[in-house]
Amino acid sequence: MISRIGRRFKEILRENGKAFIPYIMSGYPDMNRTIELVKILEDCGADMIELGVPFSDPLADGPTIQKAAESALNNGVTLASVISLVRTLRSGTQIPIILMTYYNPVFKYGEERFVRDASSAGVDGIIVPDLPPEEAGSLIRLSKKSGGFDIIFLLAPTSTEDRIKRVSKASGGFIYYVSITGITGSRLSMDSSIESHISEIRSISDKPVAVGFGISTPEEASVVSRFADGVIVGSAIVKRVEGSDDDLRKYLLSLRNSIK
Amino acid sequence: MPALNELEKAYYASKKDKAFRSELAHLQKSYIGRPTPLYFAKRLTEGLGGAKIYLKREDLAHTGAHKINNALGQAILARRMGKKRLIAETGAGQHGVATATGAALAGLECEIYMGSEDIVRQSLNVFRMKLLGARVIEVSAGSKTLKDAINEALRDWTTNVRTTHYVLGTVFGPHPFPVMVRDFQSVIGREAKKQILDAEGRLPDYLIACVGGGSNAMGLFHAFLSHRPSHAAGHIKMIGVEAGGKGIETGEHAARFAGGSIGVFQGTKSYLLQNDDGNVLGTHSVSAGLDYASVGPEHSFLRDSGRVEYTFANDDEALSAFELLSRTEGIIPALESAHALAEAVKRAPGLPEEKIIIVNLSGRGDKDVQHVARIKGIEL
């Protein structure tokens, strides 16, 4: 069964478009604001939303998202409360929602219980940067059984051909291409290596490829969207969620308009 | 993952390579000063009145702790792999000093991540690393201790993986680190086995070592671990001592086996101090080197299989043992090692005089002198 994420990508690609996938941290600055932000993101043309789940030791994240996670944890945000948040959001939106977290909260929650509760609440998939496909056998099986809950895996500039094959086979919905060797919010280096590596991925895999980590300006988003199926922007948005809504909307629209 | 695969391949290739092995053996002897002595602590033994206590003197290894065994091995492995730069995390500073030393010896650049709280506790080691040509990078995220330094080192490694080798300091992290670090440290147990046979004509009855990540304990235990109970080493009781901090009931400790549950952290499935939501809890220990929320996965295996017993010593017990050894034997132990000693102090009096205990004296206490003075309210 095709997932909501897969369906959305199909629609976008059929119309020759590119996906805009913004990231925000759940519960930062607080849960009510997260609900407002989801609406703003959707209004400004997001195709799917990545919702961060705070973790005490966010290895793949740079300072912006680390701070947001710390503050969300101080607000008492947990994996369970993010799942209920999505249940609440579902009364108002059908936009695909992807959780981004680390493996231990999922492990502690229980993989089977997690996939059941998350998919019944309306979560469409999960990205777990510290879980390689080699260690994800049981989670992948549960996702297949669920019919529509995607486990999305990552590729990096250092990924070899074997790695691309393995990740492509395992990844549901799309492949998350990490544009840099590094952490979220780092500076993107705009050379041709991303493009050539993505064309290598395309020669091996027919899954959509979305690019994230380090994209912050509309110019960067525009360049990346020329060869990727989707553009993920995280830290640069998280930095702006405490500012005025007008500025945020303006920024989001400038991203949206540059991704095509 | 590709970095880990590259490392695994390089490590196994080096293990088989005669030139690498002989270079390592040569450096262990001429640079680290191995074998380190196995010393019979006569006055300590007589004072406690019970089993004979031997100390494996890793405190006499170059740089003052067992950490050099691993750091040096990884430094020459990194050079062989063509890496230009070493990074490492450090808690007590011993692994940072050892890595900075290995980098100087191998002619590599070196940067060390250290939690800001540990920088205060271990200022002497910070200066030593700088003298050795390393840059010390302060980590002020999270609990500002070892686990946060590891997070930051891992972030650096993912960013600079092509040129950089990450010298993980303990039997933790993703494969092949736990295996590789154990192998480099296992020289401790191999020597101790031979030395006790020379001294006593038989194997010991007890092995005691402190367990932070667990590298000195794995290093001591490994040569004595036998899969068959019928083996001559099958009767040896092995005890790992965790940091009990201010007491398990206070929540301020680093006793993963006494107070934790299984989790997945920093690339390893093992016992972990965590809350019900899977977030990692803060830890406390008087010794920076034991102040860590998880423990090497092989220790978890040895614990669950029942082969090794794990217990803990509180801050106060470790501090008493620290002073006791200083006074009775003229050896100032590292506060980490003082946890292992504290367990020997508890056990020895209840055992017959013919029993033999080997305590791994994993490091010397010079680095802790200021910290202990501060705790005792003495201005230096």
XYZ file of C-alpha atoms in Angstrom:
640
model
C 0.000 0.000 0.000
C 1.367 3.391 -0.896
C 1.881 5.778 1.997
C 0.653 9.343 2.254
C 4.253 10.480 1.760
C 4.663 8.340 -1.366
C 1.348 9.589 -2.743
C 2.264 13.217 -2.156
C 5.607 12.787 -3.930
C 3.843 11.158 -6.884
C 1.442 14.082 -7.209
C 4.252 16.637 -6.982
C 6.449 14.893 -9.528
C 3.529 14.364 -11.883
C 3.039 18.129 -11.910
C 6.809 18.612 -12.443
C 7.077 20.231 -9.041
C 9.506 19.846 -6.173
C 8.667 19.172 -2.547
C 9.222 21.760 0.161
C 9.746 19.987 3.497
C 10.208 22.306 6.476
C 11.335 21.068 9.888
C 10.308 22.389 13.280
C 11.004 21.115 16.790
C 7.893 19.931 18.623
C 7.233 21.938 21.747
C 9.646 24.715 20.880
C 8.996 27.324 22.088
C 5.852 25.498 23.289
C 3.211 23.015 22.079
C 0.562 25.625 21.258
C 3.048 27.472 19.115
C 3.879 24.189 17.347
C 0.203 23.813 16.399
C 0.176 27.380 15.023
C 3.448 26.781 13.190
C 2.147 23.688 11.424
C -0.711 25.789 10.087
C 1.660 28.566 8.980
C 3.929 26.047 7.249
C 1.000 24.538 5.394
C -0.341 27.988 4.427
C 3.072 28.864 3.035
C 3.132 25.874 0.740
C 4.836 23.090 2.669
C 4.256 19.711 1.028
C 5.117 17.700 4.127
C 6.277 18.560 7.604
C 9.117 17.161 9.614
C 8.402 17.327 13.325
C 11.422 17.006 15.556
C 11.052 14.954 18.723
C 13.469 16.256 21.353
C 16.216 13.937 22.604
C 18.793 14.571 25.301
C 21.761 13.795 23.034
C 20.960 14.871 19.478
C 24.115 13.654 17.741
C 23.250 14.729 14.232
C 22.081 18.204 15.178
C 23.883 21.513 15.262
C 23.564 24.187 17.965
C 20.205 25.632 16.820
C 18.291 22.359 17.003
C 20.233 21.238 20.095
C 19.016 24.332 21.928
C 15.467 23.895 20.679
C 15.539 20.254 21.867
C 16.847 21.234 25.268
C 14.119 23.800 25.676
C 11.417 21.360 24.492
C 12.660 18.749 26.974
C 12.452 21.351 29.710
C 8.831 21.879 28.637
C 8.245 18.166 29.273
C 7.907 17.164 25.623
C 8.274 13.401 25.017
C 7.763 10.990 22.136
C 4.350 10.147 23.603
C 3.298 13.789 23.784
C 4.412 14.393 20.186
C 2.266 11.448 19.059
C -0.744 13.010 20.819
C 0.134 16.347 19.270
C -0.147 14.766 15.820
C -3.501 13.245 16.799
C -4.667 16.765 17.660
C -3.254 18.221 14.442
C -5.081 15.636 12.348
C -8.452 17.261 13.070
C -7.259 20.216 10.995
C -4.813 18.946 8.371
C -4.024 16.009 6.135
C -0.480 17.120 5.287
C 2.062 14.268 5.557
C 3.849 14.432 8.909
C 7.235 12.828 9.499
C 8.814 12.555 12.936
C 12.535 13.048 13.276
C 14.043 11.608 16.407
C 16.793 9.300 17.645
C 16.584 5.605 18.212
C 16.592 5.366 21.999
C 13.222 7.066 22.599
C 11.657 4.693 20.032
C 13.448 1.681 21.540
C 12.302 2.628 25.024
C 8.721 3.237 23.837
C 8.805 -0.179 22.139
C 9.052 -0.459 18.345
C 5.776 -2.310 17.889
C 3.816 -0.036 20.187
C 5.444 2.988 18.571
C 4.500 2.058 14.991
C 0.954 1.206 16.099
C 0.383 4.364 18.165
C 2.135 6.709 15.754
C 0.359 5.469 12.648
C -3.026 5.446 14.340
C -2.421 9.046 15.461
C -1.728 10.031 11.867
C 2.072 10.079 11.738
C 3.219 9.068 8.257
C 6.831 8.170 8.794
C 9.975 8.545 10.815
C 13.580 9.577 10.270
C 16.098 8.165 12.765
C 19.584 9.461 11.972
C 21.345 7.104 14.389
C 19.649 3.976 13.053
C 21.308 2.452 9.975
C 19.283 -0.038 7.879
C 21.528 -2.862 9.135
C 20.031 -2.435 12.608
C 16.488 -1.611 11.518
C 15.211 -5.034 10.401
C 12.395 -5.260 12.927
C 11.281 -1.652 12.456
C 11.195 -2.105 8.670
C 9.104 -5.275 9.045
C 6.668 -3.453 11.332
C 6.432 -0.571 8.893
C 5.640 -2.948 6.005
C 2.974 -4.655 8.093
C 1.431 -1.307 9.032
C 0.730 -0.478 5.389
C 1.621 3.182 5.051
C 4.084 4.050 7.809
C 7.463 4.877 6.251
C 10.919 4.464 7.740
C 13.088 6.973 5.903
C 16.842 6.344 5.742
C 19.706 8.695 5.015
C 22.545 8.855 2.528
C 25.596 11.074 2.873
C 28.292 12.410 0.542
C 30.517 9.563 1.722
C 27.984 6.841 0.794
C 29.316 4.225 -1.592
C 27.428 2.401 -4.326
C 26.719 -0.571 -2.034
C 25.419 1.787 0.588
C 23.139 3.538 -1.899
C 21.674 0.180 -2.921
C 21.079 -0.856 0.655
C 19.538 2.437 1.772
C 17.415 2.711 -1.348
C 15.987 -0.743 -0.785
C 15.249 -0.065 2.885
C 13.960 3.493 2.697
C 10.209 4.129 2.550
C 8.614 7.251 1.043
C 11.845 8.889 -0.079
C 15.592 8.937 0.493
C 16.954 11.666 2.752
C 20.207 12.920 1.237
C 22.398 14.689 3.780
C 24.036 17.415 1.714
C 27.180 17.712 3.801
C 29.368 15.495 5.934
C 28.304 17.097 9.177
C 25.454 18.201 11.342
C 22.235 20.148 10.829
C 22.575 23.872 10.345
C 26.142 23.711 9.021
C 27.142 25.784 6.030
C 26.353 24.232 2.711
C 29.155 24.147 0.192
C 27.647 24.820 -3.208
C 29.891 22.785 -5.438
C 28.896 20.282 -8.058
C 29.558 17.250 -5.851
C 25.990 17.096 -4.476
C 24.597 17.109 -7.977
C 26.886 14.382 -9.240
C 26.291 12.211 -6.192
C 22.533 12.590 -6.561
C 22.735 11.605 -10.202
C 24.643 8.504 -9.070
C 21.805 7.759 -6.623
C 19.257 8.191 -9.406
C 21.104 5.722 -11.612
C 20.652 3.141 -8.843
C 17.320 4.031 -7.249
C 13.911 5.148 -8.456
C 12.849 6.558 -5.080
C 12.432 10.320 -4.646
C 15.465 12.048 -3.127
C 15.041 14.973 -0.733
C 18.068 16.986 0.349
C 18.574 18.476 3.786
C 21.212 19.757 6.287
C 22.687 23.181 5.718
C 20.113 24.726 3.392
C 19.133 28.149 4.689
C 18.696 30.693 1.872
C 16.186 30.741 -1.022
C 19.198 30.768 -3.387
C 20.539 27.536 -1.912
C 17.069 25.986 -1.949
C 16.714 26.940 -5.585
C 20.022 25.381 -6.624
C 19.309 22.169 -4.716
C 15.775 21.874 -6.092
C 17.157 21.793 -9.625
C 18.456 18.268 -9.090
C 16.578 17.009 -6.003
C 12.918 15.991 -5.661
C 12.547 17.804 -2.399
C 14.284 20.365 -0.199
C 14.368 20.111 3.592
C 14.996 23.244 5.652
C 15.355 22.938 9.428
C 17.721 25.058 11.509
C 17.078 28.223 9.480
C 13.339 27.939 10.212
C 13.813 26.984 13.871
C 15.878 30.149 14.287
C 12.883 32.200 13.130
C 9.977 30.646 15.037
C 10.262 33.049 17.920
C 10.228 36.096 15.653
C 7.178 37.756 14.121
C 4.737 35.704 12.027
C 5.023 38.185 9.158
C 8.779 37.728 8.890
C 8.422 33.970 9.164
C 5.765 33.830 6.448
C 7.826 36.020 4.177
C 10.831 33.766 4.645
C 8.824 30.564 4.118
C 7.222 31.939 0.943
C 10.611 32.948 -0.416
C 11.799 29.382 0.139
C 8.622 27.943 -1.376
C 8.912 30.103 -4.458
C 12.521 29.157 -5.029
C 11.863 25.419 -4.866
C 10.649 24.336 -8.287
C 28.776 3.811 8.306
C 31.411 3.921 5.537
C 33.875 5.355 8.078
C 33.175 2.480 10.451
C 33.525 -0.053 7.650
C 36.822 1.531 6.609
C 38.051 1.430 10.196
C 36.984 -2.164 10.727
C 38.788 -3.275 7.601
C 41.942 -1.341 8.453
C 41.933 -2.604 12.014
C 41.599 -6.280 11.093
C 44.240 -5.902 8.402
C 46.654 -4.304 10.878
C 45.992 -7.066 13.395
C 47.283 -9.591 10.877
C 50.166 -7.435 9.753
C 53.520 -8.426 11.254
C 55.047 -4.976 10.755
C 52.181 -3.274 12.611
C 52.301 -5.766 15.451
C 56.020 -5.476 15.895
C 55.873 -1.674 15.824
C 53.179 -1.753 18.500
C 55.127 -4.242 20.614
C 58.256 -2.152 20.271
C 56.449 1.036 21.341
C 54.727 -0.728 24.225
C 58.122 -1.701 25.540
C 60.326 1.280 24.746
C 57.808 4.131 24.879
C 55.001 3.130 27.267
C 57.371 1.199 29.505
C 55.602 -2.146 29.448
C 55.296 -4.543 31.060
C 54.011 -2.513 33.975
C 54.825 -4.156 37.324
C 52.492 -6.365 39.302
C 53.165 -5.158 42.817
C 52.345 -7.010 46.014
C 50.854 -4.398 48.343
C 52.234 -5.848 51.548
C 51.379 -3.069 53.982
C 47.893 -2.644 52.588
C 47.360 -6.419 52.794
C 48.616 -6.605 56.392
C 46.600 -3.594 57.409
C 43.376 -5.088 56.074
C 44.205 -8.563 57.356
C 42.928 -11.008 54.776
C 43.518 -11.866 51.138
C 46.762 -10.859 49.451
C 46.341 -7.743 47.341
C 48.380 -7.256 44.191
C 48.243 -4.041 42.196
C 48.649 -4.030 38.431
C 50.576 -0.800 38.082
C 49.044 0.850 35.008
C 49.704 4.113 36.841
C 53.347 3.588 35.889
C 52.613 3.464 32.169
C 53.744 6.531 30.216
C 51.315 9.445 30.765
C 50.147 7.854 34.004
C 47.258 5.604 33.053
C 46.230 2.596 30.970
C 44.659 4.941 28.396
C 47.940 5.146 26.477
C 47.710 1.443 25.506
C 44.692 2.177 23.344
C 45.512 5.721 22.250
C 48.923 4.749 20.960
C 47.530 1.716 19.119
C 44.861 3.830 17.438
C 47.318 6.637 16.640
C 49.618 4.377 14.664
C 46.614 2.713 13.054
C 45.329 6.151 11.973
C 48.715 7.056 10.507
C 48.698 3.774 8.612
C 45.218 4.645 7.279
C 46.596 7.936 5.944
C 44.636 10.148 8.368
C 46.148 13.532 9.160
C 44.235 14.419 12.279
C 43.170 12.761 15.529
C 40.225 13.786 17.643
C 39.145 12.382 20.978
C 36.811 12.953 23.884
C 38.074 13.018 27.403
C 36.519 12.944 30.859
C 39.270 12.804 33.445
C 41.688 14.094 30.846
C 43.770 10.910 30.841
C 42.520 9.748 27.467
C 42.958 13.249 26.075
C 46.536 13.350 27.320
C 47.155 9.853 25.943
C 45.720 10.782 22.534
C 47.677 14.041 22.419
C 50.767 11.984 23.223
C 49.998 9.438 20.510
C 49.420 12.266 18.037
C 52.750 13.882 18.918
C 54.510 10.556 18.508
C 52.818 9.786 15.192
C 53.138 13.354 13.880
C 49.397 13.991 13.583
C 47.262 17.024 14.373
C 45.125 16.649 17.473
C 41.971 18.161 18.914
C 40.392 17.043 22.167
C 36.765 17.570 23.221
C 36.191 18.030 26.927
C 33.125 19.010 28.944
C 33.419 22.394 30.647
C 32.705 20.832 34.038
C 35.558 18.364 33.540
C 37.865 21.177 32.412
C 37.419 22.730 35.851
C 37.896 19.400 37.659
C 40.979 18.460 35.657
C 42.756 21.704 34.820
C 46.188 20.106 35.130
C 45.442 17.637 32.345
C 44.073 20.443 30.159
C 47.428 22.178 30.352
C 49.272 18.912 29.700
C 47.307 18.386 26.487
C 48.167 21.893 25.355
C 51.846 21.305 26.087
C 51.643 18.200 23.918
C 50.471 20.319 21.014
C 46.766 19.503 21.118
C 43.900 21.960 21.014
C 41.318 21.469 23.768
C 37.766 22.301 22.729
C 35.360 23.104 25.536
C 31.926 21.456 25.339
C 29.277 23.330 27.264
C 26.206 21.456 25.979
C 24.048 19.136 28.067
C 25.646 17.936 31.296
C 29.030 19.366 30.243
C 30.802 16.073 30.942
C 32.096 13.027 29.089
C 28.908 12.062 27.234
C 28.592 15.527 25.759
C 32.245 15.488 24.752
C 31.579 12.203 22.911
C 28.546 13.750 21.149
C 30.698 16.644 20.000
C 33.567 14.397 18.890
C 31.114 12.265 16.903
C 29.724 15.421 15.277
C 33.258 16.462 14.354
C 34.004 13.002 12.985
C 30.917 12.987 10.733
C 32.024 16.383 9.435
C 35.733 15.616 8.881
C 35.614 11.887 8.365
C 37.852 11.861 5.313
C 40.912 13.295 7.031
C 40.253 12.486 10.650
C 40.359 9.448 12.881
C 38.283 9.467 16.043
C 40.248 7.863 18.872
C 37.428 6.643 21.085
C 38.854 6.117 24.541
C 36.862 3.228 25.860
C 35.193 -0.073 24.959
C 32.096 1.758 23.784
C 30.572 3.253 20.639
C 29.768 1.543 17.371
C 31.657 -1.521 16.168
C 34.640 -1.908 15.775
C 35.501 0.379 18.715
C 34.547 -1.916 21.614
C 36.525 -4.806 20.117
C 39.485 -2.731 19.007
C 39.872 -0.883 22.305
C 39.576 -4.149 24.248
C 42.269 -5.717 22.093
C 44.653 -2.804 22.622
C 43.997 -2.928 26.378
C 44.139 -6.703 26.738
C 47.907 -6.455 27.190
C 47.119 -5.604 30.840
C 45.581 -8.997 31.576
C 48.114 -10.950 29.506
C 50.940 -9.445 31.519
C 49.134 -9.826 34.841
C 48.488 -13.505 34.156
C 52.141 -14.202 33.477
C 53.280 -12.053 36.403
C 51.013 -13.696 38.969
C 52.105 -17.151 37.776
C 55.723 -16.057 38.241
C 55.020 -14.598 41.685
C 52.607 -17.131 43.131
C 52.765 -20.104 40.816
C 49.015 -19.950 40.355
C 46.180 -17.866 38.971
C 44.465 -15.281 41.201
C 41.083 -15.714 42.894
C 39.762 -12.206 42.315
C 40.206 -9.524 39.685
C 38.869 -6.104 40.559
C 38.706 -3.077 38.260
C 36.707 0.131 38.100
C 34.221 0.519 35.247
C 33.440 3.839 33.588
C 33.195 2.962 29.920
C 35.076 -0.105 31.036
C 38.347 -0.247 29.101
C 40.745 -0.929 31.971
C 38.418 -3.625 33.301
C 38.078 -5.306 29.892
C 41.842 -5.013 29.523
C 42.414 -6.861 32.786
C 39.576 -9.405 32.472
C 39.962 -10.391 28.848
C 42.927 -12.750 29.188
C 41.234 -14.502 32.109
C 37.831 -14.972 30.507
C 37.252 -18.538 29.564
C 34.190 -19.775 27.773
C 34.581 -23.208 29.351
C 34.061 -23.451 33.121
C 36.484 -26.380 33.125
C 39.345 -24.077 32.145
C 41.910 -23.238 34.812
C 40.735 -19.608 34.814
C 37.085 -20.621 35.231
C 37.076 -20.159 39.002
C 38.371 -16.593 38.969
C 35.872 -14.125 40.328
C 35.863 -10.867 38.392
C 34.361 -7.732 39.817
C 33.668 -4.461 38.046
C 33.165 -1.404 40.251
C 30.973 1.448 39.067
C 30.688 4.920 40.526
C 28.059 4.996 43.260
C 28.419 8.784 43.511
C 26.417 10.165 46.421
C 24.463 6.893 46.665
C 22.117 5.060 44.296
C 19.028 6.283 46.180
C 19.996 9.944 45.573
C 19.971 9.485 41.798
C 23.379 11.173 41.729
C 25.617 8.348 40.577
C 26.914 6.572 37.501
C 25.989 2.981 38.401
C 24.438 1.782 35.178
C 23.952 -1.797 36.311
C 22.466 -0.837 39.660
C 20.288 1.985 38.361
C 19.928 1.686 34.585
C 18.149 -0.314 31.909
C 18.958 -1.366 28.369
C 19.066 1.413 25.807
C 20.798 2.451 22.599
C 23.169 5.367 22.974
C 26.057 6.718 20.906
C 25.949 3.726 18.625
C 25.830 1.060 21.315
C 23.161 -1.140 22.867
C 23.970 -1.487 26.531
C 22.842 -0.591 30.033
C 22.026 3.093 30.216
C 20.907 5.589 32.818
C 17.759 6.942 31.212
C 14.262 8.114 32.063
C 11.002 6.456 30.954
C 11.011 8.480 27.734
C 14.432 7.256 26.676
C 16.285 10.484 27.429
C 19.703 10.082 28.966
C 20.019 11.096 32.591
C 22.727 13.206 34.134
C 25.343 11.353 36.152
C 27.533 12.160 39.093
C 30.830 10.856 40.340
C 33.719 12.357 42.234
C 35.867 10.934 39.435
C 35.399 12.411 35.984
C 36.515 9.184 34.313
C 33.596 7.175 35.706
C 31.017 9.899 35.192
C 29.254 8.399 32.185
C 25.654 7.316 31.531
C 26.348 4.048 29.732
C 28.858 1.222 29.804
C 30.714 -0.900 27.264
C 28.391 -3.495 25.686
C 30.697 -6.417 26.482
C 30.340 -5.564 30.171
C 26.565 -5.768 29.764
C 27.019 -9.174 28.188
C 29.346 -10.338 30.970
C 26.897 -9.045 33.547
C 23.828 -10.693 32.039
C 25.691 -13.966 31.494
C 26.733 -13.878 35.153
C 30.440 -14.218 34.402
C 31.389 -10.895 35.982
C 29.856 -9.339 39.065
C 29.269 -5.585 39.077
C 29.032 -3.457 42.159
C 29.672 0.174 43.020
C 31.651 2.329 45.417
C 30.382 5.694 46.616
C 32.386 8.926 46.438
C 33.254 8.716 50.142
C 34.464 5.126 49.918
C 36.639 5.993 46.933
C 38.086 9.024 48.723
C 38.959 6.881 51.774
C 40.657 4.301 49.577
C 42.520 7.116 47.800
C 43.981 8.276 51.124
C 44.544 4.769 52.465
C 46.717 3.675 49.542
C 48.639 6.931 49.601
C 49.498 6.455 53.279
C 50.104 2.710 53.439
C 51.909 2.146 50.139
C 53.138 5.541 49.015
C 51.045 5.299 45.878
C 48.526 8.030 45.078
C 45.901 6.343 42.886
C 43.575 7.983 40.390
C 40.117 8.524 41.885
C 38.791 6.118 39.255
C 41.144 3.369 40.406
C 40.299 4.230 44.024
C 36.800 2.829 43.346
C 38.348 -0.569 42.568
C 40.524 -0.292 45.662
C 37.475 0.521 47.773
C 35.987 -2.820 46.747
C 39.224 -4.633 47.681
C 39.134 -2.857 51.034
C 35.619 -4.234 51.579
C 36.406 -7.775 50.447
C 39.936 -8.585 51.588
C 39.352 -8.706 55.373
C 36.649 -11.360 54.952
C 38.821 -13.665 52.873
C 41.432 -16.239 53.963
C 45.079 -15.145 53.762
C 45.936 -17.541 50.932
C 43.451 -15.927 48.561
C 44.841 -13.596 45.900
C 43.252 -10.395 44.638
C 44.551 -8.393 41.690
C 43.342 -4.795 41.597
C 43.885 -2.872 38.412
C 45.498 0.376 39.466
C 44.453 1.969 36.201
C 45.989 5.399 36.754
C 47.928 7.642 39.059
C 46.300 10.311 41.165
C 48.413 13.392 40.489
C 45.625 14.786 38.328
C 43.171 14.440 41.252
C 45.236 16.017 43.992
C 43.814 19.519 43.497
C 40.268 18.196 43.248
C 40.607 16.182 46.454
C 42.085 19.203 48.249
C 39.070 21.227 47.137
C 36.669 18.566 48.444
C 38.485 18.570 51.781
C 38.242 22.341 51.888
C 41.995 22.852 51.711
C 43.358 25.803 49.730
C 46.502 25.012 47.764
